Amino acid sequence: MPTEIENLNPNVYSKSKERIVTKEETDESIVDPFDKREIFDLIRNINDPEHPLTLEELHVVQEDLIKVDDKGNNIFVNFTPTIPHCSMATLIGLSIRVKLLRSLPPRFKVTVEITPGTHASENAVNKQLADKERVAAALENKHLAEVINQCVAAKEAMGA
């Protein structure tokens, strides 16, 4: 993590209300397809690597930037860094990808990309996030894996 915070005063947004879980969703005998709200709920509480805020509070992740094709086994998430030169964009993308890969059945192909036009290096970051070998290598880096685990687990551990 850098010693200097790039975006000292990010905009902070209110969180969405918790989703009301229906009786059908708790019945394990009913097949319940994944939807974008369910995916959003999985990633909304990921902690930002620079601020003690969630990706939802910073509007880095938003429900309407998620696409789910349950039958086709595809999940697509766009995320929006808070500033166009955010050096944490790859780390944030990796955190989203790791959270989804750990939480979803292995049948899903997970794609995580920067929202078009919101980052100076969006093509390079998207290429890194799409490269399975580079993602695997990044996760083998002990320090990087620790930072990702802190981002993914920090808010969950506090019961948010």
CSV table of C-alpha atoms in Angstrom, one decimal:
chain,number,residue,atom,x,y,z
A,1,MET,CA,0.0,0.0,0.0
A,2,PRO,CA,1.3,3.4,-0.8
A,3,THR,CA,2.5,5.7,2.0
A,4,GLU,CA,0.6,8.6,0.4
A,5,ILE,CA,-3.2,8.4,-0.1
A,6,GLU,CA,-4.1,9.5,-3.6
A,7,ASN,CA,-7.7,10.6,-3.0
A,8,LEU,CA,-7.7,12.2,0.5
A,9,ASN,CA,-11.4,13.3,0.4
A,10,PRO,CA,-13.4,10.8,-1.7
A,11,ASN,CA,-17.1,11.2,-2.1
A,12,VAL,CA,-19.0,9.0,0.3
A,13,TYR,CA,-22.4,7.7,-0.6
A,14,SER,CA,-25.1,6.1,1.5
A,15,LYS,CA,-25.4,2.3,1.5
A,16,SER,CA,-28.4,0.5,-0.1
A,17,LYS,CA,-30.9,-1.0,2.2
A,18,GLU,CA,-30.4,-4.7,3.1
A,19,ARG,CA,-32.2,-7.0,0.7
A,20,ILE,CA,-35.3,-8.7,2.2
A,21,VAL,CA,-34.8,-12.4,1.9
A,22,THR,CA,-38.0,-14.2,0.8
A,23,LYS,CA,-39.2,-17.5,2.1
A,24,GLU,CA,-38.5,-19.1,-1.4
A,25,GLU,CA,-34.9,-18.0,-1.2
A,26,THR,CA,-34.4,-19.8,2.1
A,27,ASP,CA,-36.0,-23.0,0.8
A,28,GLU,CA,-33.1,-25.2,-0.4
A,29,SER,CA,-35.5,-27.4,-2.4
A,30,ILE,CA,-36.3,-24.5,-4.8
A,31,VAL,CA,-33.8,-23.6,-7.5
A,32,ASP,CA,-33.1,-19.9,-7.1
A,33,PRO,CA,-31.1,-18.4,-9.9
A,34,PHE,CA,-28.4,-15.8,-9.1
A,35,ASP,CA,-29.3,-12.2,-9.8
A,36,LYS,CA,-27.3,-9.0,-9.9
A,37,ARG,CA,-28.5,-8.0,-6.4
A,38,GLU,CA,-27.2,-11.2,-4.9
A,39,ILE,CA,-23.8,-10.6,-6.6
A,40,PHE,CA,-23.9,-6.9,-5.4
A,41,ASP,CA,-24.5,-8.2,-1.8
A,42,LEU,CA,-21.4,-10.4,-2.1
A,43,ILE,CA,-19.1,-7.5,-3.1
A,44,ARG,CA,-20.6,-4.4,-1.5
A,45,ASN,CA,-18.8,-4.7,1.8
A,46,ILE,CA,-15.3,-5.2,0.4
A,47,ASN,CA,-13.1,-2.7,2.1
A,48,ASP,CA,-11.3,-0.1,0.0
A,49,PRO,CA,-7.5,-0.6,0.3
A,50,GLU,CA,-6.9,3.1,1.1
A,51,HIS,CA,-9.9,4.2,3.1
A,52,PRO,CA,-11.9,2.7,6.0
A,53,LEU,CA,-14.9,2.6,3.7
A,54,THR,CA,-16.6,-0.1,1.6
A,55,LEU,CA,-16.5,-0.2,-2.2
A,56,GLU,CA,-20.3,0.5,-2.0
A,57,GLU,CA,-19.8,3.6,0.1
A,58,LEU,CA,-17.3,4.9,-2.5
A,59,HIS,CA,-19.6,4.0,-5.4
A,60,VAL,CA,-16.8,1.8,-6.8
A,61,VAL,CA,-19.3,-1.0,-7.1
A,62,GLN,CA,-22.9,-0.4,-8.0
A,63,GLU,CA,-25.7,-2.9,-8.6
A,64,ASP,CA,-26.5,-1.5,-12.0
A,65,LEU,CA,-22.9,-2.2,-13.2
A,66,ILE,CA,-23.4,-6.0,-12.7
A,67,LYS,CA,-24.7,-8.4,-15.3
A,68,VAL,CA,-25.7,-12.0,-14.5
A,69,ASP,CA,-26.4,-14.8,-17.0
A,70,ASP,CA,-27.2,-17.6,-14.6
A,71,LYS,CA,-28.1,-20.1,-17.4
A,72,GLY,CA,-24.9,-19.2,-19.3
A,73,ASN,CA,-22.8,-19.3,-16.1
A,74,ASN,CA,-21.4,-15.8,-16.6
A,75,ILE,CA,-21.0,-13.0,-14.1
A,76,PHE,CA,-19.8,-9.6,-15.3
A,77,VAL,CA,-18.9,-6.8,-12.9
A,78,ASN,CA,-17.8,-3.3,-13.9
A,79,PHE,CA,-16.2,-1.2,-11.1
A,80,THR,CA,-15.5,2.5,-11.0
A,81,PRO,CA,-12.3,3.8,-9.3
A,82,THR,CA,-12.7,7.0,-7.4
A,83,ILE,CA,-10.1,8.8,-9.5
A,84,PRO,CA,-8.9,8.3,-13.1
A,85,HIS,CA,-5.3,7.6,-12.0
A,86,CYS,CA,-6.1,5.3,-9.1
A,87,SER,CA,-3.0,3.1,-8.5
A,88,MET,CA,-5.2,0.7,-6.5
A,89,ALA,CA,-7.5,-0.3,-9.5
A,90,THR,CA,-5.9,-3.7,-10.1
A,91,LEU,CA,-5.9,-4.5,-6.4
A,92,ILE,CA,-9.6,-3.5,-6.1
A,93,GLY,CA,-10.4,-5.6,-9.2
A,94,LEU,CA,-8.5,-8.6,-7.8
A,95,SER,CA,-10.4,-8.2,-4.5
A,96,ILE,CA,-13.8,-8.3,-6.3
A,97,ARG,CA,-12.7,-11.3,-8.4
A,98,VAL,CA,-11.4,-13.2,-5.4
A,99,LYS,CA,-14.5,-12.6,-3.3
A,100,LEU,CA,-16.7,-13.8,-6.2
A,101,LEU,CA,-14.6,-16.8,-7.0
A,102,ARG,CA,-14.6,-17.8,-3.3
A,103,SER,CA,-18.4,-17.3,-2.9
A,104,LEU,CA,-19.9,-18.6,-6.1
A,105,PRO,CA,-20.2,-22.1,-7.5
A,106,PRO,CA,-17.3,-23.0,-9.7
A,107,ARG,CA,-19.6,-23.2,-12.8
A,108,PHE,CA,-19.4,-19.4,-13.1
A,109,LYS,CA,-17.0,-17.5,-15.4
A,110,VAL,CA,-16.3,-14.3,-13.5
A,111,THR,CA,-15.3,-11.2,-15.5
A,112,VAL,CA,-14.3,-8.0,-13.6
A,113,GLU,CA,-13.5,-4.9,-15.6
A,114,ILE,CA,-13.2,-1.1,-15.0
A,115,THR,CA,-16.2,0.9,-16.1
A,116,PRO,CA,-15.4,2.2,-19.6
A,117,GLY,CA,-13.9,5.7,-19.6
A,118,THR,CA,-13.3,6.0,-15.8
A,119,HIS,CA,-9.6,5.1,-15.5
A,120,ALA,CA,-6.5,6.3,-17.4
A,121,SER,CA,-5.1,2.7,-17.7
A,122,GLU,CA,-8.4,0.8,-18.0
A,123,ASN,CA,-7.2,-1.4,-20.9
A,124,ALA,CA,-4.0,-2.5,-19.1
A,125,VAL,CA,-5.9,-3.2,-15.8
A,126,ASN,CA,-8.6,-5.1,-17.6
A,127,LYS,CA,-6.0,-7.2,-19.4
A,128,GLN,CA,-4.3,-8.0,-16.1
A,129,LEU,CA,-7.6,-9.0,-14.4
A,130,ALA,CA,-8.6,-11.2,-17.4
A,131,ASP,CA,-5.3,-13.1,-17.4
A,132,LYS,CA,-5.8,-16.2,-15.3
A,133,GLU,CA,-2.1,-16.8,-15.0
A,134,ARG,CA,-1.4,-13.3,-13.8
A,135,VAL,CA,-4.2,-13.4,-11.3
A,136,ALA,CA,-2.9,-16.8,-10.0
A,137,ALA,CA,0.6,-15.4,-9.7
A,138,ALA,CA,-0.6,-12.3,-7.9
A,139,LEU,CA,-2.5,-14.5,-5.4
A,140,GLU,CA,0.7,-16.5,-4.8
A,141,ASN,CA,2.4,-13.3,-3.7
A,142,LYS,CA,2.1,-13.5,0.1
A,143,HIS,CA,1.9,-9.8,0.8
A,144,LEU,CA,-0.6,-9.2,-2.0
A,145,ALA,CA,-2.7,-12.1,-0.9
A,146,GLU,CA,-2.8,-10.6,2.7
A,147,VAL,CA,-3.9,-7.2,1.4
A,148,ILE,CA,-6.7,-8.8,-0.7
A,149,ASN,CA,-7.8,-10.9,2.3
A,150,GLN,CA,-8.0,-7.8,4.4
A,151,CYS,CA,-10.1,-6.0,1.8
A,152,VAL,CA,-12.4,-9.0,1.4
A,153,ALA,CA,-12.7,-9.8,5.1
A,154,ALA,CA,-12.4,-6.5,7.0
A,155,LYS,CA,-16.1,-5.4,7.0
A,156,GLU,CA,-17.5,-8.9,7.2
A,157,ALA,CA,-15.6,-9.5,10.4
A,158,MET,CA,-17.1,-6.4,11.9
A,159,GLY,CA,-20.6,-7.6,11.1
A,160,ALA,CA,-21.4,-5.0,8.4
